[in-house]
């Protein structure tokens, strides 16, 4: 909570601040988790305006996360893709690499939009 | 499941080991252990760190070109299971491994070849040049037993046959 995350889609938001992690654990969001966030910076003519409360999926996290095969993956930065309440992405493009764990979390739409899958 | 190579030390990364780091341009760096990961974070160049495979290859310490390396290659096409093929592969692995270890031993032997003569030459040079560190040159002059015996050599030289003219 309180983490500022980069928005890596073309929804219009640039930077969001996490205000709630929607997962069972109380330790905060990890790679692939959904969060509630408030938009801190936004492009002037985007779909999402500054100050709105939005949902997002964490697609990159600098914190190492264990994979199902026992290895560990970590990324360069903390990044999020904005989604609506049903889990459909708001933007139409996703930039940079995203992990394949999103498939398990039922975010196949983000995976199809992504440039690279790591 | 695939056995990847460590980005830093080029050793094999077995499943469940190590960590992988994905850069924002989607390049994946795999590390076999935290030692390699830390060295990467310190921005060290594996070609300049002596214990890595990259350094050893670059400086001719290890065998680099060999036909046995051709077998170990990344193949993206999955092979259909065939019992005979698997059996033959398992047999071949042993043979190839034996051949490669023999060739590597030969490579090291070859590398060591000129070493003994070089050491001997250096020792002789040192003895010639810095004997004065043990015995002062003046002592050597006084006591001829400390130096090598003088050998008389016949020199064919015209010895003042013509007296000097005045």
PDB file of C-alpha atoms in Angstrom, chain B residues 21-108:
ATOM      1  CA  UNK B  21      15.923 -10.937 -13.945  1.00  0.00           C
ATOM      2  CA  UNK B  22      13.798  -9.467 -16.739  1.00  0.00           C
ATOM      3  CA  UNK B  23      14.955  -6.086 -17.958  1.00  0.00           C
ATOM      4  CA  UNK B  24      12.424  -3.606 -19.327  1.00  0.00           C
ATOM      5  CA  UNK B  25      13.507  -4.365 -22.895  1.00  0.00           C
ATOM      6  CA  UNK B  26      12.420  -7.973 -22.181  1.00  0.00           C
ATOM      7  CA  UNK B  27      15.937  -9.392 -22.103  1.00  0.00           C
ATOM      8  CA  UNK B  28      16.087 -12.228 -19.600  1.00  0.00           C
ATOM      9  CA  UNK B  29      19.211 -12.678 -17.453  1.00  0.00           C
ATOM     10  CA  UNK B  30      19.463 -16.021 -15.689  1.00  0.00           C
ATOM     11  CA  UNK B  31      21.792 -16.596 -12.781  1.00  0.00           C
ATOM     12  CA  UNK B  32      22.802 -19.911 -11.244  1.00  0.00           C
ATOM     13  CA  UNK B  33      23.293 -18.586  -7.707  1.00  0.00           C
ATOM     14  CA  UNK B  34      23.314 -15.393  -5.698  1.00  0.00           C
ATOM     15  CA  UNK B  35      27.075 -15.005  -6.259  1.00  0.00           C
ATOM     16  CA  UNK B  36      26.497 -14.463  -9.967  1.00  0.00           C
ATOM     17  CA  UNK B  37      23.454 -12.273  -9.363  1.00  0.00           C
ATOM     18  CA  UNK B  38      25.403 -10.038  -6.981  1.00  0.00           C
ATOM     19  CA  UNK B  39      28.257  -9.711  -9.431  1.00  0.00           C
ATOM     20  CA  UNK B  40      25.752  -8.684 -12.086  1.00  0.00           C
ATOM     21  CA  UNK B  41      24.260  -6.078  -9.774  1.00  0.00           C
ATOM     22  CA  UNK B  42      27.761  -4.737  -9.170  1.00  0.00           C
ATOM     23  CA  UNK B  43      27.939  -4.288 -12.969  1.00  0.00           C
ATOM     24  CA  UNK B  44      30.986  -6.498 -13.284  1.00  0.00           C
ATOM     25  CA  UNK B  45      31.981  -7.686 -16.707  1.00  0.00           C
ATOM     26  CA  UNK B  46      32.168 -11.497 -16.787  1.00  0.00           C
ATOM     27  CA  UNK B  47      35.039 -11.225 -19.262  1.00  0.00           C
ATOM     28  CA  UNK B  48      37.133  -9.495 -16.627  1.00  0.00           C
ATOM     29  CA  UNK B  49      36.295 -11.745 -13.681  1.00  0.00           C
ATOM     30  CA  UNK B  50      38.792 -14.572 -13.559  1.00  0.00           C
ATOM     31  CA  UNK B  51      36.634 -17.438 -12.401  1.00  0.00           C
ATOM     32  CA  UNK B  52      34.012 -17.176 -15.143  1.00  0.00           C
ATOM     33  CA  UNK B  53      33.896 -19.301 -18.253  1.00  0.00           C
ATOM     34  CA  UNK B  54      33.925 -16.175 -20.414  1.00  0.00           C
ATOM     35  CA  UNK B  55      37.294 -15.080 -18.992  1.00  0.00           C
ATOM     36  CA  UNK B  56      38.825 -18.535 -19.327  1.00  0.00           C
ATOM     37  CA  UNK B  57      37.693 -18.828 -22.928  1.00  0.00           C
ATOM     38  CA  UNK B  58      38.892 -15.365 -23.811  1.00  0.00           C
ATOM     39  CA  UNK B  59      42.351 -15.945 -22.353  1.00  0.00           C
ATOM     40  CA  UNK B  60      42.917 -19.358 -23.888  1.00  0.00           C
ATOM     41  CA  UNK B  61      42.692 -21.232 -20.599  1.00  0.00           C
ATOM     42  CA  UNK B  62      39.982 -23.568 -21.801  1.00  0.00           C
ATOM     43  CA  UNK B  63      39.377 -25.426 -25.002  1.00  0.00           C
ATOM     44  CA  UNK B  64      37.084 -23.276 -27.157  1.00  0.00           C
ATOM     45  CA  UNK B  65      36.738 -24.924 -30.541  1.00  0.00           C
ATOM     46  CA  UNK B  66      35.831 -28.556 -30.573  1.00  0.00           C
ATOM     47  CA  UNK B  67      33.378 -30.778 -32.401  1.00  0.00           C
ATOM     48  CA  UNK B  68      32.064 -32.138 -29.109  1.00  0.00           C
ATOM     49  CA  UNK B  69      30.549 -28.747 -28.283  1.00  0.00           C
ATOM     50  CA  UNK B  70      28.275 -29.076 -31.286  1.00  0.00           C
ATOM     51  CA  UNK B  71      26.132 -31.665 -29.525  1.00  0.00           C
ATOM     52  CA  UNK B  72      25.199 -29.319 -26.710  1.00  0.00           C
ATOM     53  CA  UNK B  73      22.923 -26.873 -28.462  1.00  0.00           C
ATOM     54  CA  UNK B  74      19.617 -25.113 -27.960  1.00  0.00           C
ATOM     55  CA  UNK B  75      16.941 -26.798 -30.013  1.00  0.00           C
ATOM     56  CA  UNK B  76      13.508 -25.252 -30.262  1.00  0.00           C
ATOM     57  CA  UNK B  77      11.782 -28.132 -32.011  1.00  0.00           C
ATOM     58  CA  UNK B  78      10.452 -30.770 -29.627  1.00  0.00           C
ATOM     59  CA  UNK B  79      11.619 -34.268 -30.454  1.00  0.00           C
ATOM     60  CA  UNK B  80       9.040 -37.025 -30.761  1.00  0.00           C
ATOM     61  CA  UNK B  81       9.666 -39.761 -28.207  1.00  0.00           C
ATOM     62  CA  UNK B  82      11.438 -42.763 -29.625  1.00  0.00           C
ATOM     63  CA  UNK B  83      12.770 -45.466 -27.331  1.00  0.00           C
ATOM     64  CA  UNK B  84      15.671 -46.439 -29.574  1.00  0.00           C
ATOM     65  CA  UNK B  85      16.708 -42.867 -30.106  1.00  0.00           C
ATOM     66  CA  UNK B  86      16.678 -42.180 -26.373  1.00  0.00           C
ATOM     67  CA  UNK B  87      18.759 -45.271 -25.741  1.00  0.00           C
ATOM     68  CA  UNK B  88      21.309 -44.283 -28.346  1.00  0.00           C
ATOM     69  CA  UNK B  89      21.449 -40.735 -27.023  1.00  0.00           C
ATOM     70  CA  UNK B  90      22.149 -41.934 -23.515  1.00  0.00           C
ATOM     71  CA  UNK B  91      24.936 -44.132 -24.834  1.00  0.00           C
ATOM     72  CA  UNK B  92      26.352 -41.318 -26.920  1.00  0.00           C
ATOM     73  CA  UNK B  93      26.414 -38.926 -23.976  1.00  0.00           C
ATOM     74  CA  UNK B  94      28.920 -41.128 -22.156  1.00  0.00           C
ATOM     75  CA  UNK B  95      31.158 -41.521 -25.198  1.00  0.00           C
ATOM     76  CA  UNK B  96      31.096 -37.844 -26.061  1.00  0.00           C
ATOM     77  CA  UNK B  97      31.827 -36.898 -22.478  1.00  0.00           C
ATOM     78  CA  UNK B  98      34.818 -39.201 -22.420  1.00  0.00           C
ATOM     79  CA  UNK B  99      36.149 -37.776 -25.680  1.00  0.00           C
ATOM     80  CA  UNK B 100      35.732 -34.231 -24.502  1.00  0.00           C
ATOM     81  CA  UNK B 101      37.397 -34.742 -21.137  1.00  0.00           C
ATOM     82  CA  UNK B 102      40.340 -36.389 -22.895  1.00  0.00           C
ATOM     83  CA  UNK B 103      40.666 -33.491 -25.311  1.00  0.00           C
ATOM     84  CA  UNK B 104      40.458 -30.977 -22.505  1.00  0.00           C
ATOM     85  CA  UNK B 105      43.238 -32.757 -20.621  1.00  0.00           C
ATOM     86  CA  UNK B 106      45.323 -32.684 -23.801  1.00  0.00           C
ATOM     87  CA  UNK B 107      44.665 -28.971 -24.170  1.00  0.00           C
ATOM     88  CA  UNK B 108      45.931 -28.320 -20.655  1.00  0.00           C
TER      89      UNK B 108
END
